[in-house]
Coordinates of C-alpha atoms in Angstrom, one line a residue:
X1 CA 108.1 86.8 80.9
X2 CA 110.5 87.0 77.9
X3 CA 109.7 83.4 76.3
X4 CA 106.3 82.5 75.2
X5 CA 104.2 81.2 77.5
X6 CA 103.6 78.0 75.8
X7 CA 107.6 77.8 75.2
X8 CA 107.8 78.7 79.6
X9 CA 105.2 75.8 80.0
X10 CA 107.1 73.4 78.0
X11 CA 110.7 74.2 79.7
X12 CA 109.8 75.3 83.0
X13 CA 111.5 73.5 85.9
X14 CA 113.8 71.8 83.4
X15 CA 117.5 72.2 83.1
X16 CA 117.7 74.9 80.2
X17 CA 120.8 73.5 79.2
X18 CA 120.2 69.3 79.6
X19 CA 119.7 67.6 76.2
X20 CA 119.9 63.8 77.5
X21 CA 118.0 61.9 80.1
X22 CA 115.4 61.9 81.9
X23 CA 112.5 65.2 80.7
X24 CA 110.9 65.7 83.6
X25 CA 112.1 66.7 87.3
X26 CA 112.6 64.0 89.7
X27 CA 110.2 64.1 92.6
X28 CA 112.0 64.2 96.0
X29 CA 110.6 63.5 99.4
X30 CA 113.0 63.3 102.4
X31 CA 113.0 65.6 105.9
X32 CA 117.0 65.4 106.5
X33 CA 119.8 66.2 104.2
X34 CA 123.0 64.8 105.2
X35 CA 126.4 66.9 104.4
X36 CA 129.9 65.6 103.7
X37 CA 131.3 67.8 106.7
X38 CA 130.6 70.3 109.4
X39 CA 131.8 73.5 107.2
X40 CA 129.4 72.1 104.3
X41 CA 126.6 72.1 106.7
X42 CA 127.5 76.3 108.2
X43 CA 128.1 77.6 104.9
X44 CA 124.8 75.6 102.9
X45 CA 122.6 76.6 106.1
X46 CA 123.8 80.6 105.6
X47 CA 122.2 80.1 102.0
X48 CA 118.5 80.0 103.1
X49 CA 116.7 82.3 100.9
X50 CA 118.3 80.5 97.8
X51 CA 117.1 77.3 96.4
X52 CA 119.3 74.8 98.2
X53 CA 118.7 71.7 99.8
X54 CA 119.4 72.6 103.7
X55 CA 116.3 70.6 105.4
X56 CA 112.6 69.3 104.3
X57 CA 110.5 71.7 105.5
X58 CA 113.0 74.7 103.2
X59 CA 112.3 72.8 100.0
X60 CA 113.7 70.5 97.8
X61 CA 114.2 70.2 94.0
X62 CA 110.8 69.6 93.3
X63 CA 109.8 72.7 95.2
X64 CA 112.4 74.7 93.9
X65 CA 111.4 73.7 90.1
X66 CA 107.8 74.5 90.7
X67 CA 108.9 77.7 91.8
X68 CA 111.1 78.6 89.5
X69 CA 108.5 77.7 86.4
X70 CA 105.4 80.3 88.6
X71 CA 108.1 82.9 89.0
X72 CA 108.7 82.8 85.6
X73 CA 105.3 82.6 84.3
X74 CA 103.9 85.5 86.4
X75 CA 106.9 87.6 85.1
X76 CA 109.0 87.9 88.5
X77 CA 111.6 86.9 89.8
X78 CA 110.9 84.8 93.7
X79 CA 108.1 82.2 94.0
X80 CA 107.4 80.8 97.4
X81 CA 105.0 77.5 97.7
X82 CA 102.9 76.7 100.1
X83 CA 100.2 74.2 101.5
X84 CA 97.0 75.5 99.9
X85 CA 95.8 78.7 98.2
X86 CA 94.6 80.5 101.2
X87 CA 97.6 80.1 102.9
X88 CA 99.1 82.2 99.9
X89 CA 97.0 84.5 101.5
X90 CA 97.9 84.5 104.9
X91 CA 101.8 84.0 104.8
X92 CA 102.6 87.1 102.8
X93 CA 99.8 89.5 105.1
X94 CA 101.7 87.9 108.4
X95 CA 104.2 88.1 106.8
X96 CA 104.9 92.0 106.2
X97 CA 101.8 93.2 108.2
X98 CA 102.2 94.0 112.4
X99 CA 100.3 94.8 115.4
X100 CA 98.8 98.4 114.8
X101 CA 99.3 98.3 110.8
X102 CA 96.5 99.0 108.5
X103 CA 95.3 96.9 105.3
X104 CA 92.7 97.7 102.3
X105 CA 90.6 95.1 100.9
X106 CA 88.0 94.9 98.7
X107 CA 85.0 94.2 99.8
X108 CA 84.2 91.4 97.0
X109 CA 87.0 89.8 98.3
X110 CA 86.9 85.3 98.7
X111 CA 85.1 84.5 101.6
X112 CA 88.0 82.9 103.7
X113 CA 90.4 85.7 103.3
X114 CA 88.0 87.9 104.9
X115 CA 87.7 85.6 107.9
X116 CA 91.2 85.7 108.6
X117 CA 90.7 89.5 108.8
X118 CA 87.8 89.4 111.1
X119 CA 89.9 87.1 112.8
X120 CA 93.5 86.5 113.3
X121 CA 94.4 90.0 111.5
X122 CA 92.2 91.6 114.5
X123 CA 93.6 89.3 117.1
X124 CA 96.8 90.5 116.1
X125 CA 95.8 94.6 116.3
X126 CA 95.8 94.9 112.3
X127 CA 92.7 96.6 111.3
X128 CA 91.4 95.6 108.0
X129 CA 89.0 98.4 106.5
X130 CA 87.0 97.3 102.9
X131 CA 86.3 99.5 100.0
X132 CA 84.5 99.5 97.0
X133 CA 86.4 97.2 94.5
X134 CA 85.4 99.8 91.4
X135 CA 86.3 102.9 93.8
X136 CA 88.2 105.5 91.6
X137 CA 91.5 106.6 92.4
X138 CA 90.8 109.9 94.3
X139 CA 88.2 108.3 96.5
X140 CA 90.7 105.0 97.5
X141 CA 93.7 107.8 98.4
X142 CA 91.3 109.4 100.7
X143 CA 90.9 105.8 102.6
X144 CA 94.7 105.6 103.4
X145 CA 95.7 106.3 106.6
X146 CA 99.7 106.7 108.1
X147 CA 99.7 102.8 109.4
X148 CA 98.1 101.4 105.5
X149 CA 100.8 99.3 104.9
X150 CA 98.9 97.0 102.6
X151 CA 96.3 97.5 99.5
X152 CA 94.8 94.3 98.3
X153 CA 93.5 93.5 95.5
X154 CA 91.4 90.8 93.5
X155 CA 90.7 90.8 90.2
X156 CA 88.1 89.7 89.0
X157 CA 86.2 90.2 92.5
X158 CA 85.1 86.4 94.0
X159 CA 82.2 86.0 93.0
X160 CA 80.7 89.6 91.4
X161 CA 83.8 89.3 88.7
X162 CA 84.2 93.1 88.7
X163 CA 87.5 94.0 87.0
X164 CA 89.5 96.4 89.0
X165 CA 91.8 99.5 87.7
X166 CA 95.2 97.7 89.4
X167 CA 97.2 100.1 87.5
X168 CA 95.3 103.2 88.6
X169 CA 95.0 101.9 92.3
X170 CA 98.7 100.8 92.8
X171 CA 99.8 104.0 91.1
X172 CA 97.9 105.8 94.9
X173 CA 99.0 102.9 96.6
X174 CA 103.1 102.9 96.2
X175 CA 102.5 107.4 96.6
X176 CA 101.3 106.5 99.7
X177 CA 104.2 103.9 100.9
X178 CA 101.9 100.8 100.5
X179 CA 102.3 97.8 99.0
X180 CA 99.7 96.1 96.6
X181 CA 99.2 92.4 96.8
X182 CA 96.7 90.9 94.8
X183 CA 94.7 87.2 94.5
X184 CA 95.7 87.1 90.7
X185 CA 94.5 82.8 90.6
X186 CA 91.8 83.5 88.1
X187 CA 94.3 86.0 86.1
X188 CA 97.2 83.1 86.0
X189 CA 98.9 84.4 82.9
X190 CA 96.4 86.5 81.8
X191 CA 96.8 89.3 83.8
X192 CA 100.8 89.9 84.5
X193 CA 101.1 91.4 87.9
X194 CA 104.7 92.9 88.0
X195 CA 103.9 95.1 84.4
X196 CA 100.8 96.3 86.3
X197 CA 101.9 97.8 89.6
X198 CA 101.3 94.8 91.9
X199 CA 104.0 93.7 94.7
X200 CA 102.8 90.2 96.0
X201 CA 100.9 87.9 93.5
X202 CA 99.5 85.2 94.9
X203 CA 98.0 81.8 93.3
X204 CA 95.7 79.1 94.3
X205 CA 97.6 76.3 91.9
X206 CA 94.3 74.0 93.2
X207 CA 92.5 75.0 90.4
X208 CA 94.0 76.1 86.5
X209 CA 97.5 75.1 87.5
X210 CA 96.9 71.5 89.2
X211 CA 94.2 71.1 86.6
X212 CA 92.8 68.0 87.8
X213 CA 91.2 68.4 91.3
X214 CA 93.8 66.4 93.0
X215 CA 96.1 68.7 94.9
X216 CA 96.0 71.7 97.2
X217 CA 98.4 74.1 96.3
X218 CA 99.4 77.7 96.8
X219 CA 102.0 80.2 95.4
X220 CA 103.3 83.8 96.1
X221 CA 105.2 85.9 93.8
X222 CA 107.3 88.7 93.9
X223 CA 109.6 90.4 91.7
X224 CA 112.5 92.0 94.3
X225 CA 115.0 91.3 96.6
X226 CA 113.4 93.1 99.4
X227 CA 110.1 91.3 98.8
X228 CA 111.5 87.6 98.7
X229 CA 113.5 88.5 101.8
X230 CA 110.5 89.1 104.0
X231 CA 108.3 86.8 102.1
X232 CA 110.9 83.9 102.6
X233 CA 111.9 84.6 105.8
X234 CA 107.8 85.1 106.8
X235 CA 107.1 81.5 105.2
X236 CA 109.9 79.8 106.6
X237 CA 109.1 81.1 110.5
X238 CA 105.6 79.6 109.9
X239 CA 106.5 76.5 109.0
X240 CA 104.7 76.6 106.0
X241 CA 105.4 73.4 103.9
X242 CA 104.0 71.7 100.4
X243 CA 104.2 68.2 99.4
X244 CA 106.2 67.0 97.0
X245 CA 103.9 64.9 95.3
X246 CA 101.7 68.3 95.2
X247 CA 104.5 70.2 94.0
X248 CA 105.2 67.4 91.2
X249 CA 101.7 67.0 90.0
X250 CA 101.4 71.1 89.4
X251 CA 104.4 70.8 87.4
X252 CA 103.1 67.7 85.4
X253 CA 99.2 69.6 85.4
X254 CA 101.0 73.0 83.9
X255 CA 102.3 71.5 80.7
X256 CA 98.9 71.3 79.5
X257 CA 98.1 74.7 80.6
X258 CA 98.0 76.5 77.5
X259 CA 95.4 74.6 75.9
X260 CA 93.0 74.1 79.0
X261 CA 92.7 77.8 79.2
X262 CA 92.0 78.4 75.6
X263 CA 89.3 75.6 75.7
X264 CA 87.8 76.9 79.0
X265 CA 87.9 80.2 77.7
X266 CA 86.1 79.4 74.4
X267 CA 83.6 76.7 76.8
X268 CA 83.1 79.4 79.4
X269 CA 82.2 81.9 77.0
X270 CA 80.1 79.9 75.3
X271 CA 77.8 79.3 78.4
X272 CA 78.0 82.4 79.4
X273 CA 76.0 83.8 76.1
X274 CA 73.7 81.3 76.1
X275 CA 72.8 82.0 79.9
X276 CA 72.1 85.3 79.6
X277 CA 69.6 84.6 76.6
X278 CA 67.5 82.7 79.5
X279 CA 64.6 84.0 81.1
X280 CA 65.3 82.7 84.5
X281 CA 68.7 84.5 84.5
X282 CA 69.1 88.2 85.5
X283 CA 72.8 88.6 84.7
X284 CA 75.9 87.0 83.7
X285 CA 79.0 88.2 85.7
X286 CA 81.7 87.4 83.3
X287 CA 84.5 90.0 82.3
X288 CA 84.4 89.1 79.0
X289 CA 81.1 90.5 78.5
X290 CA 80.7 94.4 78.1
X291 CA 78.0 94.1 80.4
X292 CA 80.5 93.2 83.8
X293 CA 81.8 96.4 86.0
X294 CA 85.4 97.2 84.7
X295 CA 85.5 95.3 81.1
X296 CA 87.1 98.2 80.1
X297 CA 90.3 97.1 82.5
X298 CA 89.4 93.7 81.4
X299 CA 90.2 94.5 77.5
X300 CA 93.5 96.9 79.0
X301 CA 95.0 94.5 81.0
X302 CA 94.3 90.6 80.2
X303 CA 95.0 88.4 77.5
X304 CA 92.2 86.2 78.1
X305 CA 89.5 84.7 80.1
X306 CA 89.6 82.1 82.9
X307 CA 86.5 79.7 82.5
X308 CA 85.1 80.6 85.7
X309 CA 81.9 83.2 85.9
X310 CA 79.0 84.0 88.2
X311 CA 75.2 84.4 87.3
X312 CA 72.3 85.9 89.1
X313 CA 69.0 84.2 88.8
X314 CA 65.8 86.0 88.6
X315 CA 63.8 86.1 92.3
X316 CA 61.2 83.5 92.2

């Protein structure tokens, strides 16, 4: 991301280039696009993996700014939408992955991705195997077998809030002909992916983006051609779809971005000290604290701190 990121949240999704009317994008909602003639129609429906209007379920302008404004603020250069942050999960992973293939994940990983392995992944032949999220590099390479296709990552674990070495990991990763996707939602422009190693960065916009607990929203970036073009193609064949109104209320809920994380961060913290001065608590699991597994990555590789943490109580 060249610009700022309060500058990005201020001009994302907007003509760079329009100084009169209307600030915001208009929200669109509409299933069939109609087309002055029949050679329109072939040559617009040939243009699929680009932002143009063809039908509903391939996006529309309010899609197409939203995306735009996460590609931009996660530093690549594609952003697919989708209906809801595990989806942003599961279309990339169906996406690339086939019958036979192998994926890493970590075993702190959020609860519902790991169904879907235990699940459909095995329905579909794809063996997922889990490691140790604060495995060193030497041990992870010695998990890879000729069908790992995929190494996934999340950081900060769900839950535990361990702080993984993505550089060191995707470094074995891409030696070994794998791709590294990672669940960057509590990272969301603190932790750039694309400078780091990662392939696929995926984002529950639910949560810091929407900023208001009234959409469900995912996103997947990536920051190649060869990415977008399976990632498109894999989201498009699955019929995944977000609302409008979703896609309009993320852009309206980012403006204010920059000064809900620093106030979350500064709240979080806050809570954070205070709860691990109590008697009844046992430990704090925030990455901002020396005390968390991998604050040294933490202190690397991010600019900041998400509000969320865990804490472990003492046993009664």
């Amino acid at each position: 991301m060249t610009k700022k990121f309060e500058t990005a949240l201020v001009q994302g999704g907007r003509a760079p280039t329009k100084s009169y009317g209307y600030v915001n994008p208009k929200l669109t909602r509409g299933s069939t696009v109609l087309y002055p003639d029949m050679a329109t129609k072939l040559a617009t429906g040939k243009r699929r993996l680009e932002p143009v209007e063809i039908y509903g379920t391939l996006g529309n302008d309010t899609h197409f700014a939203l995306e735009r404004m996460i590609a931009e603020i996660e530093g690549g250069s594609h952003a697919q939408v989708v209906g809801s942050g595990l989806a942003a999960v599961t279309v990339p992973l169906l996406a690339y992955l086939k019958s036979g293939d192998h994926v890493l994940m970590p075993d702190s990983v959020y609860g519902p991705t790991r169904n879907f392995c235990r699940g459909t992944l095995q329905r579909f032949g794809i063996t997922a195997e889990y490691y140790d999220p604060m495995i060193d590099p030497a041990a992870l390479r010695a998990l890879f077998r000729p069908a790992t296709r995929v190494l996934f990552t999340e950081s900060p674990g769900s839950h535990t809030f361990e702080v993984q070495d993505i550089p060191a990991l995707a470094e074995v990763a891409h030696a070994a002909g794998a791709k590294v996707f990672m669940d960057n939602t509590w990272g969301l422009h603190h932790f750039q992916p694309f400078r780091h190693g990662v392939d696929v960065s995926i984002q529950a916009l639910t949560k810091y983006a929407g900023g208001h607990s009234d959409i469900i929203l995912g996103a997947v970036s990536v920051n190649s051609k060869e990415d977008w073009l399976w990632l498109r193609d894999g989201a498009l064949e699955m019929g995944q779809y977000a609302s409008p109104d979703d896609c309009w209320l993320a852009l309206r809920g980012l403006r204010t971005l920059h000064v809900r994380l620093k106030a979350q961060e500064a709240a979080g913290l806050r809570v954070a000290h205070w709860l691990a001065e109590q008697p009844e608590v046992a430990r704090v699991l925030h990455p901002a604290l020396p005390s968390c597994p991998g604050h040294e990555f933490f202190k690397r590789d991010f600019s900041g701190a998400a509000g969320l943490f865990g804490v472990v109580f003492q046993p009664e």
